[in-house]
Amino acid sequence: SSLFGLNSQWGNFWSAGAMWDLKKENFLSDISWLNQLQLKASYGSVGNSSGLDPYMSFGLIGTGPLYGGQSGTAVANPANPDLTWEVVKSTNVGLSTRLFDRVSLDIEFYNRMTENMLMEIPYSFTTGFASGWGNVANMRNRGVDITANVDVLRDVNGFDWTISANVNYNKNEITYLPDGDELTSQATAVGYPYRNWYLREWAGVDSQTGTPLWFKVDENGKKTVTGDYNEATRVLLDEVPTPKFNGAISTNLTWKGFTLNANFTFATGAMIYNGQRAGAIDRDCGRNSQPPMKLKDGWSRWEKPGDIATHPQLIDGGNNGADRESTRYLENGDYFKLKSLSLAYSFPKRWLEPLGVKSANLSVGGENLFTITSFSGQDPEILYSADYNGSAGSFGYPTVRRFTLGLNVQF
């Protein structure tokens, strides 16, 4: 690809797979309750150039106020003739089966190694550049996908009922960095997930004074508390802002022309930094223009000596840096949501034929009807998007709750 440097434009990628249909073997063919059993395995590699704009491997010339605020022409992009493909090597092993002609199950384990990750690298300003593109890290994603379908009822007194579910578990880990760990608030560190939280640990509120506390760790690993934010120790938490488990559940029930359908989604394992609280609504009167939020159930504000509280005393101008960046604002992002619910009725043809109507269907439904979550900010589902950076820092648009009523008639 011409996107890459002149030294490394070519890449070789391949894949291979195999499947064994065990049900056709003699030792399983006579088992009546086993309808299907297949074992699958594959290995392959693929090249990736996602996110890379054209000519990023060249020393591009730019114009503008490039030197001392004066206009001119200069090299605006650092050249990298060795910029090359990001390579993903995948190993997959799966099992597909159907039991009792009612239960279908697919399980697939995967191990994906990403090598020569394409990333924009921060440069020392002494080079004349803020950053440039390079191949800088290796990463592993390892997990399992499970899909199940169950025919619970099949024409039992006119009832048919099916349930389907899928779940994914993914464990992410950085395996190599050429220049050591990048310890920012969302760290890139070997042995930890990508964008792992690296923060000072909140230790609560001093019950006698109402001032904030944080943990500090000495050179021997001993953990104690301190009321001085600058003494608190930043630690790699092995927590990430993206879910470890994602999944969905759907069910469909039919009876004499009626159809009831429900779809649920869920996610668990993410820790979200609630930037809305940290930046505006939960700063303990750090700014007079930002009144404190109404505390959620289970939270409490310190008012007098002896109070065991989750929030420090309200003090005009702030309370000893309590609103500074720490795990105080790191919240569980788990949720369970009723994504959609619908009820439909198909009118009998004997009612419709005298009217010259081929079919008619009446339906009522709703979307985003409820969400169960302990997160104190906006709906966590809307955060897990392509633009999500781990922090609920903007208020954004909430998830729309929608109700529909429909009539479909075919003549």
Short mmCIF file of C-alpha atoms in Angstrom, two decimals:
data_model
loop_
_atom_site.label_atom_id
_atom_site.label_comp_id
_atom_site.label_asym_id
_atom_site.label_seq_id
_atom_site.Cartn_x
_atom_site.Cartn_y
_atom_site.Cartn_z
CA SER A 1 0.00 0.00 0.00
CA SER A 2 1.25 3.50 -0.85
CA LEU A 3 0.04 4.64 2.59
CA PHE A 4 3.22 3.17 4.07
CA GLY A 5 6.89 4.08 3.90
CA LEU A 6 8.98 3.27 0.88
CA ASN A 7 10.88 0.63 2.86
CA SER A 8 7.80 -1.29 4.02
CA GLN A 9 4.88 -1.04 1.61
CA TRP A 10 4.36 -4.78 1.08
CA GLY A 11 2.74 -7.31 3.37
CA ASN A 12 1.92 -11.01 3.13
CA PHE A 13 -1.30 -12.19 4.78
CA TRP A 14 -2.93 -15.59 4.71
CA SER A 15 -5.45 -17.79 6.49
CA ALA A 16 -6.46 -21.44 6.81
CA GLY A 17 -9.34 -23.23 8.47
CA ALA A 18 -10.79 -26.68 9.03
CA MET A 19 -14.07 -28.16 10.26
CA TRP A 20 -14.82 -31.65 11.62
CA ASP A 21 -18.46 -32.81 11.51
CA LEU A 22 -18.41 -35.22 14.43
CA LYS A 23 -22.09 -36.09 14.10
CA LYS A 24 -21.28 -37.99 10.91
CA GLU A 25 -18.77 -40.21 12.69
CA ASN A 26 -19.92 -43.73 13.53
CA PHE A 27 -19.44 -43.30 17.26
CA LEU A 28 -21.97 -40.39 17.34
CA SER A 29 -24.32 -41.03 14.43
CA ASP A 30 -26.74 -43.18 16.48
CA ILE A 31 -27.22 -40.69 19.33
CA SER A 32 -30.75 -39.43 18.67
CA TRP A 33 -30.71 -36.40 21.01
CA LEU A 34 -27.57 -35.03 19.37
CA ASN A 35 -28.63 -33.38 16.10
CA GLN A 36 -25.39 -31.59 15.27
CA LEU A 37 -21.83 -31.39 16.55
CA GLN A 38 -19.10 -29.58 14.64
CA LEU A 39 -15.61 -28.61 15.69
CA LYS A 40 -13.96 -25.69 13.85
CA ALA A 41 -10.51 -24.15 13.93
CA SER A 42 -8.79 -21.42 11.94
CA TYR A 43 -5.70 -19.27 11.86
CA GLY A 44 -5.04 -16.20 9.75
CA SER A 45 -3.41 -12.82 9.50
CA VAL A 46 -4.69 -9.56 8.07
CA GLY A 47 -3.12 -6.17 7.48
CA ASN A 48 -4.61 -2.95 8.79
CA SER A 49 -4.10 0.69 7.81
CA SER A 50 -7.10 2.10 9.68
CA GLY A 51 -6.74 5.69 10.85
CA LEU A 52 -3.77 6.42 8.64
CA ASP A 53 -4.18 9.33 6.23
CA PRO A 54 -2.32 9.43 2.90
CA TYR A 55 1.31 10.62 2.85
CA MET A 56 1.87 10.25 6.62
CA SER A 57 5.14 8.44 5.91
CA PHE A 58 6.55 11.47 4.08
CA GLY A 59 8.10 14.66 5.35
CA LEU A 60 5.29 16.91 4.19
CA ILE A 61 5.80 20.62 3.58
CA GLY A 62 3.37 23.04 5.17
CA THR A 63 2.80 26.78 5.20
CA GLY A 64 1.63 29.10 7.94
CA PRO A 65 2.96 30.66 11.16
CA LEU A 66 5.50 27.90 11.60
CA TYR A 67 8.39 29.73 13.25
CA GLY A 68 8.18 32.32 15.99
CA GLY A 69 4.67 33.21 14.91
CA GLN A 70 5.95 34.24 11.49
CA SER A 71 4.54 32.84 8.26
CA GLY A 72 6.73 30.61 6.18
CA THR A 73 7.23 27.21 4.62
CA ALA A 74 8.71 24.28 6.54
CA VAL A 75 8.51 20.53 7.11
CA ALA A 76 5.16 20.03 8.86
CA ASN A 77 5.12 16.23 9.18
CA PRO A 78 8.05 14.00 10.22
CA ALA A 79 9.07 11.41 7.63
CA ASN A 80 9.01 7.70 8.55
CA PRO A 81 10.15 5.51 5.62
CA ASP A 82 9.73 2.40 7.83
CA LEU A 83 6.04 2.99 8.57
CA THR A 84 4.38 -0.34 7.78
CA TRP A 85 1.31 -2.54 8.14
CA GLU A 86 -0.36 -3.18 11.46
CA VAL A 87 -0.82 -6.96 11.52
CA VAL A 88 -3.57 -8.89 13.32
CA LYS A 89 -2.93 -12.63 13.76
CA SER A 90 -6.04 -14.55 14.82
CA THR A 91 -6.48 -18.06 16.19
CA ASN A 92 -10.06 -19.30 16.52
CA VAL A 93 -11.44 -22.56 17.90
CA GLY A 94 -15.19 -23.14 17.93
CA LEU A 95 -17.88 -25.69 18.68
CA SER A 96 -21.40 -25.76 17.17
CA THR A 97 -24.07 -28.13 18.38
CA ARG A 98 -27.82 -28.72 18.45
CA LEU A 99 -29.44 -30.85 21.15
CA PHE A 100 -32.88 -32.46 21.35
CA ASP A 101 -33.82 -30.53 18.20
CA ARG A 102 -34.48 -27.57 20.53
CA VAL A 103 -31.22 -26.11 21.80
CA SER A 104 -28.56 -24.63 19.52
CA LEU A 105 -25.22 -23.55 20.96
CA ASP A 106 -22.19 -21.92 19.34
CA ILE A 107 -19.00 -21.32 21.34
CA GLU A 108 -15.90 -19.73 19.84
CA PHE A 109 -12.62 -18.99 21.59
CA TYR A 110 -10.28 -16.49 20.00
CA ASN A 111 -6.79 -15.14 20.48
CA ARG A 112 -5.89 -12.06 18.43
CA MET A 113 -2.37 -10.71 18.46
CA THR A 114 -1.96 -7.21 17.06
CA GLU A 115 1.64 -6.42 16.09
CA ASN A 116 3.22 -3.18 14.92
CA MET A 117 0.24 -1.15 16.11
CA LEU A 118 -0.25 2.07 14.17
CA MET A 119 -0.33 4.98 16.58
CA GLU A 120 0.45 8.66 16.64
CA ILE A 121 3.56 9.02 18.80
CA PRO A 122 4.20 12.15 20.89
CA TYR A 123 7.61 13.66 20.07
CA SER A 124 9.88 15.88 22.08
CA PHE A 125 9.31 19.47 20.95
CA THR A 126 13.06 19.77 20.43
CA THR A 127 12.52 17.78 17.23
CA GLY A 128 10.29 20.52 15.85
CA PHE A 129 7.24 18.23 15.85
CA ALA A 130 4.51 17.49 18.35
CA SER A 131 3.89 13.95 17.08
CA GLY A 132 4.24 11.54 14.18
CA TRP A 133 2.93 8.16 13.03
CA GLY A 134 4.77 4.93 13.77
CA ASN A 135 4.48 1.22 14.60
CA VAL A 136 4.92 1.25 18.32
CA ALA A 137 3.29 -1.58 20.26
CA ASN A 138 1.90 -5.11 20.39
CA MET A 139 -1.44 -6.01 21.95
CA ARG A 140 -3.46 -9.16 22.62
CA ASN A 141 -7.23 -9.62 22.72
CA ARG A 142 -8.34 -12.96 24.07
CA GLY A 143 -11.88 -14.06 24.77
CA VAL A 144 -14.95 -16.08 23.92
CA ASP A 145 -18.21 -15.57 21.99
CA ILE A 146 -21.24 -17.62 23.01
CA THR A 147 -24.57 -17.74 21.16
CA ALA A 148 -27.54 -19.85 22.26
CA ASN A 149 -31.03 -20.37 20.87
CA VAL A 150 -33.73 -22.36 22.68
CA ASP A 151 -37.16 -23.42 21.43
CA VAL A 152 -38.91 -23.41 24.80
CA LEU A 153 -42.39 -24.15 23.44
CA ARG A 154 -43.26 -25.49 20.02
CA ASP A 155 -46.98 -25.50 19.17
CA VAL A 156 -48.13 -26.23 22.74
CA ASN A 157 -51.83 -25.29 22.83
CA GLY A 158 -51.03 -22.81 20.06
CA PHE A 159 -48.03 -21.30 21.87
CA ASP A 160 -44.54 -20.96 20.34
CA TRP A 161 -41.76 -19.47 22.46
CA THR A 162 -38.10 -18.97 21.61
CA ILE A 163 -35.25 -17.42 23.59
CA SER A 164 -31.93 -16.30 22.09
CA ALA A 165 -28.86 -14.92 23.82
CA ASN A 166 -25.31 -13.95 23.00
CA VAL A 167 -22.42 -12.83 25.16
CA ASN A 168 -18.84 -11.80 24.51
CA TYR A 169 -15.97 -11.73 26.99
CA ASN A 170 -12.77 -9.97 25.99
CA LYS A 171 -9.49 -9.58 27.87
CA ASN A 172 -7.16 -6.96 26.45
CA GLU A 173 -3.46 -6.66 27.27
CA ILE A 174 -0.52 -4.62 26.02
CA THR A 175 2.35 -7.06 25.46
CA TYR A 176 5.12 -4.82 24.12
CA LEU A 177 6.11 -1.15 24.12
CA PRO A 178 9.47 -0.15 22.64
CA ASP A 179 10.05 2.87 24.89
CA GLY A 180 8.46 1.79 28.15
CA ASP A 181 5.09 2.50 29.71
CA GLU A 182 3.15 5.69 28.98
CA LEU A 183 1.78 6.60 32.39
CA THR A 184 -0.96 9.13 31.75
CA SER A 185 -4.40 9.06 33.39
CA GLN A 186 -5.32 6.37 30.86
CA ALA A 187 -2.06 4.50 30.75
CA THR A 188 -0.55 2.30 28.09
CA ALA A 189 1.50 -0.16 30.12
CA VAL A 190 2.88 -3.63 29.44
CA GLY A 191 0.85 -6.32 31.20
CA TYR A 192 -2.22 -4.11 31.53
CA PRO A 193 -5.21 -3.37 29.27
CA TYR A 194 -5.07 -0.50 26.80
CA ARG A 195 -6.19 2.78 28.39
CA ASN A 196 -5.86 1.33 31.87
CA TRP A 197 -6.76 3.83 34.58
CA TYR A 198 -3.74 5.36 36.37
CA LEU A 199 -5.10 7.54 39.17
CA ARG A 200 -4.75 8.54 42.78
CA GLU A 201 -6.95 6.37 44.98
CA TRP A 202 -9.73 8.06 46.89
CA ALA A 203 -9.78 6.97 50.56
CA GLY A 204 -12.98 8.72 51.62
CA VAL A 205 -13.69 11.50 54.11
CA ASP A 206 -12.12 12.17 57.49
CA SER A 207 -15.00 11.57 59.92
CA GLN A 208 -13.72 14.21 62.36
CA THR A 209 -12.88 17.09 60.03
CA GLY A 210 -14.90 16.45 56.86
CA THR A 211 -11.78 16.83 54.70
CA PRO A 212 -10.89 14.50 51.81
CA LEU A 213 -8.47 11.60 52.09
CA TRP A 214 -6.40 9.70 49.55
CA PHE A 215 -4.09 6.69 49.72
CA LYS A 216 -0.34 6.91 49.48
CA VAL A 217 2.05 3.98 49.03
CA ASP A 218 5.63 4.05 50.30
CA GLU A 219 8.66 2.39 48.70
CA ASN A 220 7.93 -0.83 50.62
CA GLY A 221 4.37 -1.03 49.27
CA LYS A 222 2.74 -0.03 52.56
CA LYS A 223 -0.53 1.84 52.02
CA THR A 224 -1.60 4.67 54.34
CA VAL A 225 -3.97 7.63 54.05
CA THR A 226 -3.14 11.28 53.58
CA GLY A 227 -5.09 14.52 53.44
CA ASP A 228 -2.56 16.04 51.03
CA TYR A 229 -3.48 15.39 47.40
CA ASN A 230 0.11 15.90 46.24
CA GLU A 231 1.32 13.13 48.57
CA ALA A 232 -1.17 10.61 47.19
CA THR A 233 0.25 7.89 44.94
CA ARG A 234 -0.99 7.25 41.43
CA VAL A 235 -1.46 3.55 40.80
CA LEU A 236 -2.28 1.29 37.87
CA LEU A 237 -5.73 0.02 38.76
CA ASP A 238 -6.18 -2.80 36.22
CA GLU A 239 -9.52 -1.17 35.37
CA VAL A 240 -10.59 0.07 31.95
CA PRO A 241 -13.38 2.29 30.57
CA THR A 242 -14.70 -0.36 28.18
CA PRO A 243 -16.85 -3.37 29.12
CA LYS A 244 -15.33 -6.82 29.59
CA PHE A 245 -18.68 -8.50 28.93
CA ASN A 246 -21.23 -7.46 26.29
CA GLY A 247 -24.39 -9.28 25.40
CA ALA A 248 -28.02 -9.38 24.40
CA ILE A 249 -31.10 -11.47 25.18
CA SER A 250 -34.20 -11.68 23.01
CA THR A 251 -37.44 -13.61 23.32
CA ASN A 252 -40.36 -14.16 21.00
CA LEU A 253 -43.77 -15.56 22.04
CA THR A 254 -46.61 -16.20 19.57
CA TRP A 255 -50.21 -17.37 20.10
CA LYS A 256 -53.14 -17.27 17.69
CA GLY A 257 -52.02 -14.25 15.72
CA PHE A 258 -50.45 -12.43 18.67
CA THR A 259 -46.68 -11.91 18.74
CA LEU A 260 -44.79 -10.56 21.76
CA ASN A 261 -41.12 -9.69 21.25
CA ALA A 262 -38.60 -8.30 23.75
CA ASN A 263 -34.91 -7.45 23.36
CA PHE A 264 -32.48 -6.74 26.21
CA THR A 265 -28.86 -5.58 26.10
CA PHE A 266 -26.24 -5.51 28.84
CA ALA A 267 -22.61 -4.72 29.53
CA THR A 268 -20.39 -5.16 32.55
CA GLY A 269 -16.80 -4.66 33.62
CA ALA A 270 -16.25 -1.01 32.62
CA MET A 271 -15.16 1.76 34.98
CA ILE A 272 -16.20 5.21 33.71
CA TYR A 273 -14.64 8.47 34.88
CA ASN A 274 -17.64 10.70 35.54
CA GLY A 275 -16.25 13.95 34.17
CA GLN A 276 -19.63 15.63 34.59
CA ARG A 277 -19.29 15.28 38.35
CA ALA A 278 -15.60 16.15 38.41
CA GLY A 279 -15.94 19.16 36.13
CA ALA A 280 -19.18 20.74 37.25
CA ILE A 281 -21.87 19.17 39.39
CA ASP A 282 -20.00 17.47 42.27
CA ARG A 283 -17.14 19.79 43.23
CA ASP A 284 -18.11 20.55 46.84
CA CYS A 285 -18.74 24.26 46.08
CA GLY A 286 -15.40 24.56 44.29
CA ARG A 287 -17.12 27.21 42.17
CA ASN A 288 -20.03 29.32 43.35
CA SER A 289 -21.57 29.11 39.88
CA GLN A 290 -21.76 25.32 40.16
CA PRO A 291 -24.10 24.27 42.97
CA PRO A 292 -23.58 20.70 44.24
CA MET A 293 -25.61 17.89 42.73
CA LYS A 294 -28.39 16.08 44.55
CA LEU A 295 -26.65 13.04 46.02
CA LYS A 296 -27.84 9.65 44.80
CA ASP A 297 -29.19 7.04 47.19
CA GLY A 298 -26.46 5.68 49.44
CA TRP A 299 -24.32 8.84 49.23
CA SER A 300 -24.10 11.33 52.10
CA ARG A 301 -22.49 14.69 52.90
CA TRP A 302 -20.29 15.35 55.98
CA GLU A 303 -21.88 17.90 58.32
CA LYS A 304 -20.52 17.35 61.81
CA PRO A 305 -17.70 15.42 63.59
CA GLY A 306 -18.41 11.70 63.67
CA ASP A 307 -20.31 11.61 60.38
CA ILE A 308 -19.39 8.66 58.16
CA ALA A 309 -19.94 10.20 54.75
CA THR A 310 -19.07 9.65 51.11
CA HIS A 311 -18.74 13.39 50.35
CA PRO A 312 -16.62 15.99 52.16
CA GLN A 313 -17.89 19.14 53.81
CA LEU A 314 -19.17 21.90 51.53
CA ILE A 315 -16.71 24.80 51.63
CA ASP A 316 -16.85 27.91 49.49
CA GLY A 317 -14.01 27.59 46.98
CA GLY A 318 -13.58 23.86 47.48
CA ASN A 319 -12.44 21.48 50.18
CA ASN A 320 -8.69 20.85 50.07
CA GLY A 321 -8.65 19.69 46.43
CA ALA A 322 -11.36 17.05 46.89
CA ASP A 323 -12.53 17.65 43.31
CA ARG A 324 -9.16 16.91 41.74
CA GLU A 325 -8.65 13.86 39.55
CA SER A 326 -8.87 10.60 41.50
CA THR A 327 -10.87 7.39 41.76
CA ARG A 328 -13.53 9.40 43.59
CA TYR A 329 -15.13 10.02 40.22
CA LEU A 330 -14.53 6.52 38.83
CA GLU A 331 -17.84 4.67 38.67
CA ASN A 332 -19.13 1.26 37.70
CA GLY A 333 -20.53 1.42 34.15
CA ASP A 334 -22.57 -1.81 34.22
CA TYR A 335 -26.08 -1.67 32.80
CA PHE A 336 -29.02 -3.86 31.82
CA LYS A 337 -31.54 -2.39 29.40
CA LEU A 338 -34.90 -3.27 27.88
CA LYS A 339 -33.96 -2.15 24.39
CA SER A 340 -37.28 -2.84 22.70
CA LEU A 341 -40.69 -4.37 23.43
CA SER A 342 -43.46 -4.93 20.89
CA LEU A 343 -46.85 -6.59 20.71
CA ALA A 344 -48.42 -7.30 17.32
CA TYR A 345 -51.63 -8.89 16.12
CA SER A 346 -52.21 -10.33 12.65
CA PHE A 347 -55.90 -10.32 11.77
CA PRO A 348 -57.34 -13.65 10.52
CA LYS A 349 -57.68 -13.89 6.75
CA ARG A 350 -61.34 -14.89 7.06
CA TRP A 351 -62.02 -11.42 8.46
CA LEU A 352 -60.08 -9.70 5.71
CA GLU A 353 -61.09 -11.54 2.53
CA PRO A 354 -64.63 -10.09 2.43
CA LEU A 355 -63.02 -6.63 2.57
CA GLY A 356 -60.60 -7.34 -0.27
CA VAL A 357 -57.62 -7.13 2.10
CA LYS A 358 -54.74 -9.60 1.82
CA SER A 359 -53.25 -8.99 5.26
CA ALA A 360 -53.46 -6.56 8.16
CA ASN A 361 -51.22 -6.21 11.18
CA LEU A 362 -51.66 -3.96 14.22
CA SER A 363 -48.65 -3.32 16.46
CA VAL A 364 -47.64 -1.30 19.48
CA GLY A 365 -44.07 -0.99 20.76
CA GLY A 366 -41.52 0.91 22.75
CA GLU A 367 -37.74 1.44 22.71
CA ASN A 368 -35.32 2.10 25.59
CA LEU A 369 -38.06 1.50 28.13
CA PHE A 370 -35.80 1.10 31.17
CA THR A 371 -32.15 0.89 32.13
CA ILE A 372 -30.82 -0.64 35.34
CA THR A 373 -27.45 0.87 36.31
CA SER A 374 -25.62 2.25 39.32
CA PHE A 375 -23.84 4.87 37.20
CA SER A 376 -24.84 8.35 38.40
CA GLY A 377 -24.47 10.07 35.03
CA GLN A 378 -26.05 9.62 31.63
CA ASP A 379 -27.03 6.29 30.10
CA PRO A 380 -23.77 4.25 29.93
CA GLU A 381 -24.81 2.70 26.62
CA ILE A 382 -24.47 6.00 24.74
CA LEU A 383 -20.93 6.40 26.05
CA TYR A 384 -19.64 3.14 24.55
CA SER A 385 -19.32 4.57 21.05
CA ALA A 386 -16.56 5.32 18.57
CA ASP A 387 -16.01 8.76 20.15
CA TYR A 388 -15.91 7.52 23.74
CA ASN A 389 -12.65 8.35 25.51
CA GLY A 390 -13.39 6.81 28.90
CA SER A 391 -14.88 9.91 30.50
CA ALA A 392 -18.49 11.05 30.73
CA GLY A 393 -17.22 14.58 30.27
CA SER A 394 -20.04 16.03 28.20
CA PHE A 395 -23.74 15.94 28.88
CA GLY A 396 -24.67 14.96 25.32
CA TYR A 397 -28.05 13.72 24.17
CA PRO A 398 -29.79 11.13 26.34
CA THR A 399 -31.12 7.91 24.90
CA VAL A 400 -34.52 8.57 23.34
CA ARG A 401 -37.47 6.66 24.76
CA ARG A 402 -39.83 6.05 21.87
CA PHE A 403 -43.37 4.64 21.65
CA THR A 404 -44.93 3.53 18.37
CA LEU A 405 -48.34 2.45 17.15
CA GLY A 406 -48.61 0.96 13.68
CA LEU A 407 -51.12 -0.49 11.27
CA ASN A 408 -49.92 -2.32 8.17
CA VAL A 409 -52.53 -3.19 5.55
CA GLN A 410 -51.86 -4.95 2.26
CA PHE A 411 -54.48 -4.99 -0.51
#
